[in-house]
Amino acid sequence: MGRFPPVSIGPLIQQNVFSVSSRHARVVFAQRLPVLSYRPFSLSARRDAANSADSLSFKRYSLPPKGARNNYTPSASAETTMASAREEATAGAVTVLATPRKHTAYIALGSNMGDRITWIEKACSEMDARGIKVTRTSSLWETEPMYVLDQDRFINGVCEVETTLEPLALLDALQDIENALGRKKVIDKGPRNIDLDILLYENLSVDHDRLKIPHIGIAEREFVLKPLAELIPDKPIDYTRPWTLTRDYLDALAPVADPALTTMTPLSAHHPPIQALKPSRKTHVMAILNMTPDSFSDGGQHVAVDESALLSTITAFLDDGATMIDIGGQSTAPNAPEVSAEEELARVLPAVRLIRRRFASRPVLISVDTYRASVAAAAVAAGADIVNDVSGGSMDPDMLPTAARLGTTICLMHMRGTPATMNSLALYPPEQGGLIAGIARELVARVAAAEAAGVRRWRIVLDPGLGFAKLGPQNVDVLRHLDELRHWPGLQGLPWLVGSSRKSFIGRVTGVPTPQERIWGTAATVAAAVQGGADVVRVHDVREMAQVVAMADAIWRY
């Protein structure tokens, strides 16, 4: 029998349920609401707790009638208390000011018209701008329409928000955002460019002609439960039934989508998103363009001043099957000297601008390989689509906030320390779960850091970091267990990039000391990456590895 978390209840003072101001005082009324905490216990114990009247404390929220928008009227007893407070204030009572209490709510996001992901991102930005802070987001899921079937496929997601608005005021704000973004409702449940619905608000139960909380139909909608379960898998949807958790509703729902739902990770306006859960997806080939004199494999091969040679190289990459080009201006090999940000920019920006200028008619994706926020911002301004950070946003504290501000997709790689210290940090104790658990836990933490900085979950790609704080056979183990990483709690649904090309562990296994000659060993690792579920492989030898990817896709992507 499975084990589930119970509910234990403790008091919490909720301030600013309503307030009144006079010339001299602001009086705040408080009430007690339950705080929920969780620990594993058996199903029978959960049912016993459910049968206890005291264990089901929740608040049923009374709202004003239809048409009374944002008009919250206190009770008669409250009016008496307020009048007394006014008299005390007039007599010289001490002024009391209260900070509005912040509430947590979960908002459904949907769109099936035009640039669907852009509409959802605009809506999230509008919420932030209006003080409805988006604290976390789910992945975005592409789904078939429900109820009205003769319309385009939807993009659906859920965001967690922090707000001082009460439920009806929050509903008003969301509807105003929909109107500001040009939503026109033609038929109920029909096509719309943006759809924002309140799913949950604290632990309130709301029954009003304008608003129902929990939102009607959550339990029957896979396109709502999938993203909601990413955010709150172990919390109840209905606080009158605290023994039934979000993941329980999802597990009980027979999948109806055919094909199965898949996440969507946008890359650019000119290229389709990555669909990391789609079995028949094609693997991206990312070509490495090192604009450095000291990279371990191809240092000095490309220089910005030789435009004709650079054009020839880029043309060959694209003709040979690359869909992405990763441009780097700072070597991350162990003991490589660190260059200034100005030098890194001088190496990277000419290549970005050259690709955008000379290959405008080809849908090439540009990635900038940097751990510096300033370089990332300048490269994106010049035309880069993706930020590829080997430190997972840990080496520059401005990187994650910058990626959030830019709204760009960022690849978070697993690494410990810095390129200078990483090889001394490759210990993954068995008592802590070993290598795979260590990588997974630390990537979960980097994802959380990115979300806290404002990066949307659907803008995150992961990289296990072969060769970074991993020595010899550890890299082989990562390739063996890539699928386990993909399904690790907290990492599911995210796309993965794998960069094994010409690395030293391949040389040690094959006995080939020269990086440029490790092509056959690299080919085996690329095939293994595709089998393990990689969405992008980062390679030097584009022509050969594109052929390996085509064959591997034919075998494992169906």
Short mmCIF file of N, CA and C in Angstrom, two decimals, residues 302-429:
data_model
loop_
_atom_site.label_atom_id
_atom_site.label_comp_id
_atom_site.label_asym_id
_atom_site.label_seq_id
_atom_site.Cartn_x
_atom_site.Cartn_y
_atom_site.Cartn_z
N HIS A 302 39.55 29.06 -35.04
CA HIS A 302 38.66 30.09 -35.56
C HIS A 302 39.00 31.42 -34.92
N VAL A 303 39.12 32.47 -35.72
CA VAL A 303 39.39 33.81 -35.21
C VAL A 303 38.43 34.78 -35.89
N ALA A 304 37.98 35.77 -35.12
CA ALA A 304 36.96 36.68 -35.63
C ALA A 304 37.45 37.53 -36.79
N VAL A 305 38.76 37.80 -36.82
CA VAL A 305 39.26 38.71 -37.85
C VAL A 305 39.29 38.06 -39.23
N ASP A 306 39.28 36.74 -39.28
CA ASP A 306 39.31 36.04 -40.56
C ASP A 306 37.88 35.68 -40.95
N GLU A 307 37.15 36.67 -41.49
CA GLU A 307 35.74 36.49 -41.75
C GLU A 307 35.46 35.44 -42.83
N SER A 308 36.31 35.39 -43.84
CA SER A 308 36.07 34.44 -44.92
C SER A 308 36.18 33.00 -44.43
N ALA A 309 37.20 32.72 -43.59
CA ALA A 309 37.35 31.37 -43.04
C ALA A 309 36.20 31.03 -42.11
N LEU A 310 35.75 32.02 -41.34
CA LEU A 310 34.64 31.80 -40.43
C LEU A 310 33.35 31.51 -41.21
N LEU A 311 33.13 32.24 -42.28
CA LEU A 311 31.97 31.99 -43.13
C LEU A 311 32.00 30.58 -43.70
N SER A 312 33.17 30.14 -44.13
CA SER A 312 33.30 28.80 -44.68
C SER A 312 32.97 27.74 -43.64
N THR A 313 33.47 27.94 -42.41
CA THR A 313 33.21 26.98 -41.34
C THR A 313 31.73 26.91 -41.01
N ILE A 314 31.09 28.07 -40.86
CA ILE A 314 29.67 28.11 -40.50
C ILE A 314 28.82 27.49 -41.60
N THR A 315 29.15 27.79 -42.84
CA THR A 315 28.42 27.21 -43.97
C THR A 315 28.52 25.69 -43.95
N ALA A 316 29.71 25.19 -43.67
CA ALA A 316 29.90 23.73 -43.61
C ALA A 316 29.09 23.13 -42.47
N PHE A 317 29.06 23.79 -41.31
CA PHE A 317 28.26 23.30 -40.19
C PHE A 317 26.80 23.13 -40.61
N LEU A 318 26.25 24.15 -41.22
CA LEU A 318 24.83 24.12 -41.59
C LEU A 318 24.57 23.11 -42.69
N ASP A 319 25.44 23.07 -43.67
CA ASP A 319 25.27 22.11 -44.76
C ASP A 319 25.39 20.67 -44.28
N ASP A 320 26.20 20.45 -43.24
CA ASP A 320 26.42 19.10 -42.73
C ASP A 320 25.34 18.63 -41.76
N GLY A 321 24.41 19.52 -41.38
CA GLY A 321 23.29 19.07 -40.56
C GLY A 321 23.14 19.72 -39.20
N ALA A 322 23.96 20.72 -38.87
CA ALA A 322 23.81 21.40 -37.59
C ALA A 322 22.55 22.27 -37.60
N THR A 323 21.81 22.27 -36.50
CA THR A 323 20.67 23.17 -36.35
C THR A 323 20.98 24.27 -35.35
N MET A 324 22.05 24.08 -34.56
CA MET A 324 22.48 25.07 -33.57
C MET A 324 23.98 25.28 -33.70
N ILE A 325 24.43 26.49 -33.39
CA ILE A 325 25.87 26.78 -33.31
C ILE A 325 26.15 27.40 -31.96
N ASP A 326 27.06 26.79 -31.21
CA ASP A 326 27.41 27.24 -29.86
C ASP A 326 28.73 28.00 -29.92
N ILE A 327 28.68 29.31 -29.65
CA ILE A 327 29.84 30.18 -29.80
C ILE A 327 30.43 30.48 -28.42
N GLY A 328 31.72 30.16 -28.26
CA GLY A 328 32.38 30.40 -26.98
C GLY A 328 33.63 31.25 -27.13
N GLY A 329 33.87 32.12 -26.15
CA GLY A 329 35.04 32.98 -26.17
C GLY A 329 35.92 32.85 -24.94
N GLN A 330 35.62 31.85 -24.09
CA GLN A 330 36.40 31.61 -22.87
C GLN A 330 36.52 30.11 -22.68
N SER A 331 37.74 29.60 -22.71
CA SER A 331 37.94 28.17 -22.52
C SER A 331 37.58 27.77 -21.10
N THR A 332 36.89 26.63 -20.97
CA THR A 332 36.56 26.09 -19.64
C THR A 332 37.35 24.83 -19.34
N ALA A 333 38.43 24.60 -20.10
CA ALA A 333 39.30 23.46 -19.81
C ALA A 333 40.02 23.71 -18.49
N PRO A 334 40.36 22.65 -17.74
CA PRO A 334 41.09 22.83 -16.48
C PRO A 334 42.37 23.63 -16.70
N ASN A 335 42.59 24.60 -15.80
CA ASN A 335 43.80 25.43 -15.79
C ASN A 335 43.90 26.41 -16.95
N ALA A 336 42.84 26.56 -17.74
CA ALA A 336 42.85 27.57 -18.80
C ALA A 336 42.78 28.95 -18.16
N PRO A 337 43.56 29.92 -18.62
CA PRO A 337 43.52 31.26 -18.02
C PRO A 337 42.18 31.95 -18.30
N GLU A 338 41.74 32.72 -17.32
CA GLU A 338 40.48 33.45 -17.47
C GLU A 338 40.75 34.77 -18.18
N VAL A 339 39.97 35.05 -19.21
CA VAL A 339 40.11 36.31 -19.93
C VAL A 339 39.10 37.31 -19.40
N SER A 340 39.30 38.58 -19.71
CA SER A 340 38.37 39.62 -19.27
C SER A 340 37.06 39.51 -20.04
N ALA A 341 36.02 40.12 -19.48
CA ALA A 341 34.74 40.15 -20.17
C ALA A 341 34.85 40.88 -21.50
N GLU A 342 35.67 41.91 -21.54
CA GLU A 342 35.85 42.67 -22.78
C GLU A 342 36.48 41.80 -23.87
N GLU A 343 37.47 40.99 -23.48
CA GLU A 343 38.10 40.10 -24.45
C GLU A 343 37.13 39.02 -24.91
N GLU A 344 36.36 38.49 -23.99
CA GLU A 344 35.38 37.47 -24.37
C GLU A 344 34.36 38.03 -25.35
N LEU A 345 33.90 39.25 -25.09
CA LEU A 345 32.95 39.88 -25.99
C LEU A 345 33.56 40.14 -27.36
N ALA A 346 34.82 40.54 -27.38
CA ALA A 346 35.50 40.80 -28.66
C ALA A 346 35.62 39.54 -29.50
N ARG A 347 35.65 38.38 -28.85
CA ARG A 347 35.72 37.11 -29.58
C ARG A 347 34.34 36.62 -30.04
N VAL A 348 33.33 36.83 -29.20
CA VAL A 348 32.02 36.23 -29.44
C VAL A 348 31.14 37.06 -30.36
N LEU A 349 31.04 38.37 -30.09
CA LEU A 349 30.06 39.19 -30.79
C LEU A 349 30.24 39.23 -32.30
N PRO A 350 31.47 39.31 -32.83
CA PRO A 350 31.59 39.31 -34.30
C PRO A 350 31.00 38.05 -34.94
N ALA A 351 31.16 36.90 -34.31
CA ALA A 351 30.63 35.66 -34.86
C ALA A 351 29.11 35.65 -34.82
N VAL A 352 28.52 36.13 -33.70
CA VAL A 352 27.05 36.20 -33.61
C VAL A 352 26.50 37.11 -34.70
N ARG A 353 27.09 38.28 -34.83
CA ARG A 353 26.61 39.25 -35.82
C ARG A 353 26.80 38.73 -37.25
N LEU A 354 27.90 38.03 -37.48
CA LEU A 354 28.16 37.49 -38.81
C LEU A 354 27.08 36.48 -39.20
N ILE A 355 26.73 35.59 -38.29
CA ILE A 355 25.71 34.58 -38.59
C ILE A 355 24.37 35.25 -38.87
N ARG A 356 24.01 36.21 -38.04
CA ARG A 356 22.72 36.88 -38.24
C ARG A 356 22.70 37.68 -39.55
N ARG A 357 23.84 38.23 -39.93
CA ARG A 357 23.89 39.06 -41.14
C ARG A 357 23.94 38.22 -42.40
N ARG A 358 24.76 37.19 -42.40
CA ARG A 358 25.03 36.44 -43.62
C ARG A 358 24.16 35.19 -43.79
N PHE A 359 23.49 34.77 -42.70
CA PHE A 359 22.66 33.55 -42.79
C PHE A 359 21.23 33.84 -42.36
N ALA A 360 20.76 35.03 -42.68
CA ALA A 360 19.41 35.45 -42.26
C ALA A 360 18.32 34.55 -42.84
N SER A 361 18.58 33.96 -44.00
CA SER A 361 17.55 33.14 -44.64
C SER A 361 17.54 31.70 -44.13
N ARG A 362 18.48 31.35 -43.25
CA ARG A 362 18.53 29.98 -42.74
C ARG A 362 18.16 29.98 -41.25
N PRO A 363 17.30 29.07 -40.81
CA PRO A 363 16.82 29.09 -39.42
C PRO A 363 17.82 28.52 -38.43
N VAL A 364 19.01 29.09 -38.37
CA VAL A 364 20.03 28.59 -37.46
C VAL A 364 19.82 29.18 -36.06
N LEU A 365 19.97 28.33 -35.06
CA LEU A 365 19.88 28.76 -33.67
C LEU A 365 21.28 29.07 -33.16
N ILE A 366 21.44 30.22 -32.51
CA ILE A 366 22.73 30.62 -31.98
C ILE A 366 22.71 30.51 -30.46
N SER A 367 23.69 29.78 -29.93
CA SER A 367 23.88 29.66 -28.49
C SER A 367 25.19 30.35 -28.12
N VAL A 368 25.20 31.04 -26.99
CA VAL A 368 26.43 31.65 -26.51
C VAL A 368 26.91 30.89 -25.28
N ASP A 369 28.12 30.37 -25.35
CA ASP A 369 28.71 29.55 -24.29
C ASP A 369 29.46 30.48 -23.34
N THR A 370 28.81 30.87 -22.24
CA THR A 370 29.43 31.82 -21.31
C THR A 370 28.83 31.65 -19.92
N TYR A 371 29.62 31.98 -18.90
CA TYR A 371 29.09 32.03 -17.54
C TYR A 371 29.00 33.46 -17.04
N ARG A 372 29.22 34.43 -17.92
CA ARG A 372 29.14 35.84 -17.55
C ARG A 372 27.81 36.44 -18.02
N ALA A 373 27.13 37.12 -17.11
CA ALA A 373 25.85 37.73 -17.45
C ALA A 373 26.02 38.84 -18.48
N SER A 374 27.07 39.63 -18.38
CA SER A 374 27.26 40.74 -19.31
C SER A 374 27.48 40.23 -20.73
N VAL A 375 28.21 39.13 -20.88
CA VAL A 375 28.45 38.55 -22.20
C VAL A 375 27.14 37.97 -22.74
N ALA A 376 26.39 37.30 -21.88
CA ALA A 376 25.10 36.73 -22.31
C ALA A 376 24.17 37.83 -22.81
N ALA A 377 24.07 38.92 -22.07
CA ALA A 377 23.16 40.01 -22.45
C ALA A 377 23.57 40.63 -23.78
N ALA A 378 24.86 40.87 -23.96
CA ALA A 378 25.34 41.47 -25.21
C ALA A 378 25.14 40.53 -26.39
N ALA A 379 25.36 39.25 -26.17
CA ALA A 379 25.20 38.28 -27.26
C ALA A 379 23.74 38.15 -27.67
N VAL A 380 22.83 38.13 -26.70
CA VAL A 380 21.41 38.05 -27.01
C VAL A 380 20.97 39.31 -27.76
N ALA A 381 21.47 40.46 -27.34
CA ALA A 381 21.15 41.70 -28.04
C ALA A 381 21.65 41.67 -29.48
N ALA A 382 22.76 40.96 -29.72
CA ALA A 382 23.32 40.86 -31.08
C ALA A 382 22.64 39.79 -31.91
N GLY A 383 21.80 38.95 -31.29
CA GLY A 383 21.08 37.95 -32.07
C GLY A 383 21.14 36.53 -31.57
N ALA A 384 21.80 36.26 -30.44
CA ALA A 384 21.84 34.90 -29.89
C ALA A 384 20.47 34.50 -29.35
N ASP A 385 20.16 33.21 -29.44
CA ASP A 385 18.87 32.69 -28.99
C ASP A 385 18.93 32.03 -27.62
N ILE A 386 20.06 31.42 -27.28
CA ILE A 386 20.18 30.55 -26.11
C ILE A 386 21.44 30.92 -25.35
N VAL A 387 21.37 30.87 -24.02
CA VAL A 387 22.55 31.03 -23.17
C VAL A 387 22.94 29.65 -22.64
N ASN A 388 24.19 29.28 -22.83
CA ASN A 388 24.69 27.98 -22.42
C ASN A 388 25.74 28.20 -21.33
N ASP A 389 25.34 28.00 -20.07
CA ASP A 389 26.19 28.34 -18.92
C ASP A 389 26.72 27.07 -18.27
N VAL A 390 28.03 26.83 -18.37
CA VAL A 390 28.63 25.62 -17.80
C VAL A 390 28.53 25.58 -16.29
N SER A 391 28.32 26.73 -15.66
CA SER A 391 28.24 26.77 -14.19
C SER A 391 26.81 26.68 -13.68
N GLY A 392 25.83 26.56 -14.57
CA GLY A 392 24.44 26.51 -14.13
C GLY A 392 24.00 27.77 -13.44
N GLY A 393 24.64 28.89 -13.79
CA GLY A 393 24.27 30.16 -13.17
C GLY A 393 24.90 30.41 -11.82
N SER A 394 25.94 29.63 -11.46
CA SER A 394 26.53 29.75 -10.13
C SER A 394 27.78 30.64 -10.06
N MET A 395 28.45 30.86 -11.19
CA MET A 395 29.70 31.60 -11.15
C MET A 395 29.52 33.11 -11.24
N ASP A 396 28.40 33.55 -11.77
CA ASP A 396 28.09 34.98 -11.83
C ASP A 396 26.70 35.17 -11.24
N PRO A 397 26.58 35.84 -10.08
CA PRO A 397 25.26 35.98 -9.44
C PRO A 397 24.25 36.75 -10.27
N ASP A 398 24.73 37.46 -11.29
CA ASP A 398 23.81 38.21 -12.15
C ASP A 398 23.27 37.38 -13.31
N MET A 399 23.80 36.18 -13.51
CA MET A 399 23.42 35.42 -14.69
C MET A 399 21.94 35.06 -14.70
N LEU A 400 21.43 34.44 -13.64
CA LEU A 400 20.05 33.99 -13.64
C LEU A 400 19.07 35.16 -13.70
N PRO A 401 19.25 36.23 -12.92
CA PRO A 401 18.36 37.39 -13.09
C PRO A 401 18.43 37.98 -14.50
N THR A 402 19.62 37.95 -15.10
CA THR A 402 19.76 38.47 -16.47
C THR A 402 19.00 37.60 -17.45
N ALA A 403 19.12 36.28 -17.33
CA ALA A 403 18.38 35.37 -18.21
C ALA A 403 16.88 35.59 -18.05
N ALA A 404 16.43 35.82 -16.81
CA ALA A 404 15.01 36.07 -16.57
C ALA A 404 14.58 37.37 -17.26
N ARG A 405 15.38 38.40 -17.13
CA ARG A 405 15.05 39.69 -17.75
C ARG A 405 15.03 39.59 -19.27
N LEU A 406 15.98 38.85 -19.82
CA LEU A 406 16.05 38.70 -21.27
C LEU A 406 14.93 37.81 -21.82
N GLY A 407 14.39 36.94 -20.98
CA GLY A 407 13.36 36.01 -21.43
C GLY A 407 13.88 34.95 -22.37
N THR A 408 15.19 34.67 -22.27
CA THR A 408 15.81 33.71 -23.18
C THR A 408 15.89 32.33 -22.54
N THR A 409 16.00 31.31 -23.37
CA THR A 409 16.19 29.96 -22.87
C THR A 409 17.64 29.79 -22.42
N ILE A 410 17.82 29.14 -21.27
CA ILE A 410 19.16 28.97 -20.70
C ILE A 410 19.42 27.49 -20.42
N CYS A 411 20.61 27.04 -20.77
CA CYS A 411 21.04 25.68 -20.46
C CYS A 411 21.86 25.71 -19.17
N LEU A 412 21.41 24.96 -18.18
CA LEU A 412 22.07 24.89 -16.88
C LEU A 412 22.86 23.58 -16.81
N MET A 413 24.18 23.69 -16.81
CA MET A 413 25.01 22.50 -16.76
C MET A 413 25.41 22.18 -15.33
N HIS A 414 25.58 20.90 -15.05
CA HIS A 414 26.06 20.49 -13.73
C HIS A 414 27.58 20.62 -13.66
N MET A 415 28.05 21.37 -12.68
CA MET A 415 29.47 21.48 -12.42
C MET A 415 29.65 21.81 -10.95
N ARG A 416 30.76 21.44 -10.40
CA ARG A 416 31.10 21.84 -9.04
C ARG A 416 32.32 22.75 -9.09
N GLY A 417 32.30 23.77 -8.25
CA GLY A 417 33.45 24.66 -8.18
C GLY A 417 33.58 25.48 -9.45
N THR A 418 34.82 25.59 -9.92
CA THR A 418 35.14 26.32 -11.14
C THR A 418 35.94 25.39 -12.05
N PRO A 419 36.17 25.80 -13.31
CA PRO A 419 37.00 24.95 -14.16
C PRO A 419 38.37 24.66 -13.56
N ALA A 420 38.87 25.55 -12.72
CA ALA A 420 40.18 25.35 -12.10
C ALA A 420 40.13 24.35 -10.95
N THR A 421 38.98 24.21 -10.29
CA THR A 421 38.89 23.36 -9.10
C THR A 421 38.02 22.12 -9.28
N MET A 422 37.31 22.02 -10.39
CA MET A 422 36.28 20.98 -10.52
C MET A 422 36.82 19.56 -10.41
N ASN A 423 38.02 19.30 -10.91
CA ASN A 423 38.54 17.93 -10.88
C ASN A 423 38.84 17.43 -9.48
N SER A 424 38.96 18.35 -8.52
CA SER A 424 39.18 17.95 -7.13
C SER A 424 37.87 17.75 -6.38
N LEU A 425 36.75 17.93 -7.07
CA LEU A 425 35.43 17.87 -6.42
C LEU A 425 34.56 16.77 -7.00
N ALA A 426 35.20 15.71 -7.51
CA ALA A 426 34.47 14.64 -8.20
C ALA A 426 34.12 13.47 -7.29
N LEU A 427 33.93 13.73 -6.00
CA LEU A 427 33.58 12.68 -5.05
C LEU A 427 32.07 12.70 -4.81
N TYR A 428 31.43 11.56 -5.02
CA TYR A 428 29.99 11.43 -4.84
C TYR A 428 29.74 10.25 -3.91
N PRO A 429 29.71 10.47 -2.59
CA PRO A 429 29.66 9.38 -1.61
C PRO A 429 28.45 8.48 -1.78
#
